[in-house]
Coordinates of C-alpha atoms in Angstrom, one line a residue:
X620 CA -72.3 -0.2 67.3
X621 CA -75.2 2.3 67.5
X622 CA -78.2 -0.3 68.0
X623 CA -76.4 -1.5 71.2
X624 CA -76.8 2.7 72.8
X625 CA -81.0 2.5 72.1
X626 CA -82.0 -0.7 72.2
X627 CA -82.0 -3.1 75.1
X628 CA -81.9 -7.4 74.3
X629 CA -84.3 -6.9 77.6
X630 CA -86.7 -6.0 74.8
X631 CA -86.5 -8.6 73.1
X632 CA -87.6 -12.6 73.3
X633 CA -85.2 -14.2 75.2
X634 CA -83.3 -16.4 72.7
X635 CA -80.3 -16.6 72.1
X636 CA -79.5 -14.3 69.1
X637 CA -76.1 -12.6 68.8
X638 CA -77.5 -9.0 68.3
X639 CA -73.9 -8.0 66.7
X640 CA -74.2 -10.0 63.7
X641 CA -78.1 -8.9 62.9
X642 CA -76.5 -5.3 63.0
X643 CA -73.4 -6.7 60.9
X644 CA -76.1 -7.6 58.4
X645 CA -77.9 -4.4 58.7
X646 CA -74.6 -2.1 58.3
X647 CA -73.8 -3.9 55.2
X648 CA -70.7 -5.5 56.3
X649 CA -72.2 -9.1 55.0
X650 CA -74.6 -10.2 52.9
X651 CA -76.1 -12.9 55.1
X652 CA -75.7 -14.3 58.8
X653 CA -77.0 -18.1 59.7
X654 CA -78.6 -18.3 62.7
X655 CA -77.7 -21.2 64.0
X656 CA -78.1 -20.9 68.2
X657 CA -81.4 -20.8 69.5
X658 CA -82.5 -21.3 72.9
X659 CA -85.8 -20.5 74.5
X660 CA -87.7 -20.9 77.7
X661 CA -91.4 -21.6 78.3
X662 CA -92.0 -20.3 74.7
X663 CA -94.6 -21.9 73.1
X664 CA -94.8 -19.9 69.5
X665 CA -92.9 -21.3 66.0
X666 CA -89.2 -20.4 66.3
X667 CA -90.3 -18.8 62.7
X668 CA -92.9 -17.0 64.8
X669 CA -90.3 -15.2 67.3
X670 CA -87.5 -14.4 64.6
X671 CA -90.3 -12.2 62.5
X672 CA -91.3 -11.1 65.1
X673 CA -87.8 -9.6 66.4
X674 CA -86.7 -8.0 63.2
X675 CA -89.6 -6.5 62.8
X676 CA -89.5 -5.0 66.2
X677 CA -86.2 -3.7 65.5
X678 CA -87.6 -2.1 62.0
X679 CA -89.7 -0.3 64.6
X680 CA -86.7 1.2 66.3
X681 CA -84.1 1.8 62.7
X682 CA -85.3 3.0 59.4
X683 CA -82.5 0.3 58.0
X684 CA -83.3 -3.3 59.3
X685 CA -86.5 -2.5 56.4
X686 CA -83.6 -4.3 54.1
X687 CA -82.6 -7.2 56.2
X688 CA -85.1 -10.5 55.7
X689 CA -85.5 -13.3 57.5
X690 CA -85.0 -16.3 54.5
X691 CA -85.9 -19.7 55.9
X692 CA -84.6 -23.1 54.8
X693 CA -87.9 -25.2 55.7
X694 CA -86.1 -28.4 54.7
X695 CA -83.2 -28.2 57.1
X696 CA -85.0 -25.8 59.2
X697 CA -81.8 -23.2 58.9
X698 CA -82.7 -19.1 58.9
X699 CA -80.6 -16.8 57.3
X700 CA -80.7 -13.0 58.5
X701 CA -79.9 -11.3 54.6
X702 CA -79.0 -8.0 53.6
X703 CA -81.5 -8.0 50.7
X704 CA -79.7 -5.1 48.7
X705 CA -76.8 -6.5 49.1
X706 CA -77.1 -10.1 48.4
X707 CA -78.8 -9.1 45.1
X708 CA -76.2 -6.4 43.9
X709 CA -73.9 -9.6 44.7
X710 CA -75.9 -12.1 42.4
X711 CA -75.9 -9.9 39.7
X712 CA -72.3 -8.9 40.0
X713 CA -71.0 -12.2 39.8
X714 CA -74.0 -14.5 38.1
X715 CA -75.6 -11.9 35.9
X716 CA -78.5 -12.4 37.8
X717 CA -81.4 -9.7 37.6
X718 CA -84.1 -9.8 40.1
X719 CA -86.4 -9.1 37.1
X720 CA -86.1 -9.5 33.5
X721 CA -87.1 -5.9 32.6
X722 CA -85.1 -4.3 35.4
X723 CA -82.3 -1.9 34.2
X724 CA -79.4 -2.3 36.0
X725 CA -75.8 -1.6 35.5
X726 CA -73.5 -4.3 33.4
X727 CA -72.3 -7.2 35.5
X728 CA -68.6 -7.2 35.8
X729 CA -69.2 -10.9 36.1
X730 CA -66.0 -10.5 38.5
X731 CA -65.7 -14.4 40.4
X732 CA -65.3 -14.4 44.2
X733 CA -67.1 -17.7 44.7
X734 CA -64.5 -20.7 44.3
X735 CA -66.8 -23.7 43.7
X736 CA -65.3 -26.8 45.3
X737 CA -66.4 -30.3 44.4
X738 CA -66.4 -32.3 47.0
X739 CA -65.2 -35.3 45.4
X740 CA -62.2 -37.9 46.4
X741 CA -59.9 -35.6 45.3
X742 CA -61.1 -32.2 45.6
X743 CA -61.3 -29.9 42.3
X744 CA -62.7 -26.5 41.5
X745 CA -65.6 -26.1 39.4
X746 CA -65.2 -23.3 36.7
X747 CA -69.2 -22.3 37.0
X748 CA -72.3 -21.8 39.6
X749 CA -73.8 -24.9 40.1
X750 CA -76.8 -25.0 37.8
X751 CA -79.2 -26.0 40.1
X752 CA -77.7 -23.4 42.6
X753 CA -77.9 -20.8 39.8
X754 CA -81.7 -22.0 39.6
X755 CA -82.2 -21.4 43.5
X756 CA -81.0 -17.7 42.8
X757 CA -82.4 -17.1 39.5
X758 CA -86.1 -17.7 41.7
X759 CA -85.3 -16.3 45.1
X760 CA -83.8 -12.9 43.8
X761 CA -87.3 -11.6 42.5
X762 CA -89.0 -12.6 45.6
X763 CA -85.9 -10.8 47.3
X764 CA -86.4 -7.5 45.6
X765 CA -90.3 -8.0 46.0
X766 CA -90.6 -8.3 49.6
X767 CA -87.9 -4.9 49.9
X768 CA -89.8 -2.8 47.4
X769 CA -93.4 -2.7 48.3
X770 CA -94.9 -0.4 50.9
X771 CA -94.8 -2.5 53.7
X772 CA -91.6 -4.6 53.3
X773 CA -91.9 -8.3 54.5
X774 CA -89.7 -10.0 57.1
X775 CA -89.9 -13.4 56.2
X776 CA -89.7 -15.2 53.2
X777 CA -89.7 -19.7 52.8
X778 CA -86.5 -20.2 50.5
X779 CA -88.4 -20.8 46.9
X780 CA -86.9 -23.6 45.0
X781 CA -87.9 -25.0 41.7
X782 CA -87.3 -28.7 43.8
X783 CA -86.7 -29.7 46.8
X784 CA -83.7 -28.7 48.8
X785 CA -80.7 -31.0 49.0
X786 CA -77.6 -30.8 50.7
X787 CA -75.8 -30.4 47.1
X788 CA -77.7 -27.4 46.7
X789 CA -78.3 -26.0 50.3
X790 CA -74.5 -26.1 51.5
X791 CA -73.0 -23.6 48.4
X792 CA -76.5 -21.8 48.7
X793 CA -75.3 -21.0 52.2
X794 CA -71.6 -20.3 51.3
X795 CA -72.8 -17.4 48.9
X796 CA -75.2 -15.9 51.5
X797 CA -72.7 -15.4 54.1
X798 CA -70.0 -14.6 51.8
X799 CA -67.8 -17.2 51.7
X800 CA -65.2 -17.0 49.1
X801 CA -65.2 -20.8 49.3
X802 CA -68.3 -22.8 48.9
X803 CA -68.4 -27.0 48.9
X804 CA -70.3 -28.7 46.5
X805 CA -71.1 -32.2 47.6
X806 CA -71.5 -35.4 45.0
X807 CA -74.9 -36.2 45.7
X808 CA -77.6 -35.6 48.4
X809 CA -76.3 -39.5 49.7
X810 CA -72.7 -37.8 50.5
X811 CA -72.3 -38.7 54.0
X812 CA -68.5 -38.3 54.5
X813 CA -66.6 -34.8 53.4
X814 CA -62.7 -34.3 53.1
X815 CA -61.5 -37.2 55.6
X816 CA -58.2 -36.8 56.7
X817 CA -57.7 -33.9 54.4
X818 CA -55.4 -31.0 55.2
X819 CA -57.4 -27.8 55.4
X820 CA -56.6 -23.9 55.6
X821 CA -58.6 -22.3 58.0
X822 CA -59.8 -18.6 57.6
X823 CA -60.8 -16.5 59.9
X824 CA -62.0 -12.9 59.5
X825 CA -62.3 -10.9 62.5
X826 CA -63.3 -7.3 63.6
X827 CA -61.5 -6.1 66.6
X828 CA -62.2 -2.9 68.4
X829 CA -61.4 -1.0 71.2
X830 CA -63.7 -1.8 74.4
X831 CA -64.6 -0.2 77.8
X832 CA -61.1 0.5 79.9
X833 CA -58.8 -0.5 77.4
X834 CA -59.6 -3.5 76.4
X835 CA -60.2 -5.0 72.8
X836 CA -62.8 -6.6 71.7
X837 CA -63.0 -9.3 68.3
X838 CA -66.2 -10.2 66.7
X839 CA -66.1 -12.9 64.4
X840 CA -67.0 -11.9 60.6
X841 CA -66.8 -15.0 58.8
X842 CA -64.9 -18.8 59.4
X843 CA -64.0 -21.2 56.6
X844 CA -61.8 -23.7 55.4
X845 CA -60.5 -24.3 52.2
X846 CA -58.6 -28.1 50.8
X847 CA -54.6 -27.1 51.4
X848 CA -54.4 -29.3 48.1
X849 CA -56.0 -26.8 46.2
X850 CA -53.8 -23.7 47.4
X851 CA -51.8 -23.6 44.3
X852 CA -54.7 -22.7 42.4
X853 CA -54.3 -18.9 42.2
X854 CA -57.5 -17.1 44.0
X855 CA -57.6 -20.1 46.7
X856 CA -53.6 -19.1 47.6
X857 CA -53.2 -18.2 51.2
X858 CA -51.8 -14.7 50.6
X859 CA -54.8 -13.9 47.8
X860 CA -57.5 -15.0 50.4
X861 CA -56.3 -12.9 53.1
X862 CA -55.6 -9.9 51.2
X863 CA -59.3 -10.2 49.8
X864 CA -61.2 -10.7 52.5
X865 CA -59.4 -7.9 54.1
X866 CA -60.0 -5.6 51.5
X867 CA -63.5 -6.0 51.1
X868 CA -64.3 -6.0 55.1
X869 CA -62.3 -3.4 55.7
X870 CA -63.9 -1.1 52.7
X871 CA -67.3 -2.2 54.0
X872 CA -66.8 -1.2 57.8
X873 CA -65.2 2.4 55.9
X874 CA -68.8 3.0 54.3
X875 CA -70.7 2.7 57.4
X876 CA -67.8 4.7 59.4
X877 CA -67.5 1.5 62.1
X878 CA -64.2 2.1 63.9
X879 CA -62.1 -1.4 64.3
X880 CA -59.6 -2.9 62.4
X881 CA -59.8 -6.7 60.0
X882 CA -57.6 -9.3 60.9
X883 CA -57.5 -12.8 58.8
X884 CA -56.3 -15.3 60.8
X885 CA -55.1 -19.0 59.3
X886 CA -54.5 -22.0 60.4
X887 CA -54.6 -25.7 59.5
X888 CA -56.8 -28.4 60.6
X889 CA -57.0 -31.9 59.9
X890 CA -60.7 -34.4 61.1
X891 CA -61.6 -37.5 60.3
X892 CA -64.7 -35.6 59.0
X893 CA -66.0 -32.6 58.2
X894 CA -69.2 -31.0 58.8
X895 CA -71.0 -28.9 56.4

């Protein structure tokens, strides 16, 4: 990875961010990372404070972290590292969503890669975006495109929402950032208990490359489950899941000439709960 050659964590806050996945961001092979390990000693400043702070130290050392933003979930005090580009081809790809109304962009191929999953007694998949997800978007992607496009792009940006963050809306709103091809959907913001007892497939998508003296090294891309129940349904079958996210990690790590190879590992699980 070439921001591991020039650029030392030593210069950095020490907290403890996985560097790899802010450069996964930044290369484009995902739309979103949730940083969700943080650790910091005598540091009295906002974590808020310190993550701004970083990326816009590493904006001072490559030309391309000017498209990765900082979006934070005030609520449920959860920070996303985005690919802003990215994210918003994605939403208007799949939602026909436009981060302005008089921006010319190419037709949607309105092409679904989300699987919306109600999280009810019996799981089911929901044929559309969750409106008020749909909402989230339809206001954050204008503010995305914003804080890129102006002379002095911004690093960090409060989720916007038209009403106050709930799980229902904060859980699929994090599947679509990181990519997930699966995203729950509780009942209601009460929903304390998810898939009890149920059988689950277990995705994960890793990068493995070649390290120092022969060794290999794997970097995790992305990990989540899906109900077994629901693997008859035809884009939530094993063999479709693993040949998609295959295809599209592996095309992603082609355009930015990263040498290593995808694997999709699966498994099942089975908990008395799940957490989201």
């Amino acid at each position: 990875m070439p921001l591991s050659q020039e650029f030392h964590l030593s210069n950095l806050p020490s907290f403890g961010l996985s560097i790899r996945n802010v450069i996964k961001v930044e290369t484009t092979n995902s739309s979103g990372y949730l940083f969700d390990a943080f650790s910091l000693s005598r540091q009295s400043r906002p974590q808020s404070y310190i993550l701004a702070d970083t990326l816009l130290r590493l904006r001072e050392k490559r030309q391309e972290y000017k498209d990765v933003v900082i979006l934070h979930d005030d609520v449920h005090e959860q920070f996303f590292f985005v690919h802003a580009p990215l994210l918003l081809e994605r939403c208007h790809q799949e939602f026909g969503i436009k981060p302005l109304d008089n921006e010319e962009a190419k037709t949607p191929n309105l092409q679904r890669y989300t699987n919306f999953i109600l999280l009810d007694d019996q799981p089911r998949v929901l044929h559309e975006i969750p409106q008020d997800v749909r909402s989230l978007f339809e206001v954050l992607c204008p503010v995305l495109h914003a804080a890129i496009s102006g002379p002095s792009p911004i690093e960090f940006i409060v989720i916007p929402s038209p009403h106050e963050l709930s799980i229902q809306d904060i859980v699929p709103f994090a599947a679509i950032i990181l990519e997930y091809p699966v995203a729950y959907v509780p009942l209601s913001a009460e929903q304390d208990s998810f898939l009890p007892w149920e059988v689950l497939d277990v995705y994960e998508c890793v990068l493995l490359m070649d390290g120092s003296g022969g060794t290999k090294m794997e970097h995790v891309m992305c990990k989540f489950s899906c109900p077994e129940c629901l693997s008859h349904h035809g884009a939530l079958q094993v063999s479709q899941l693993r040949t998609r996210l295959k295809d599209l990690f592996s095309a992603r790590l082609m355009q930015v000439d990263v040498q290593g190879q995808v694997e999709v590992r699966h498994h099942q699980e089975t908990h008395e709960r799940v957490a989201l």
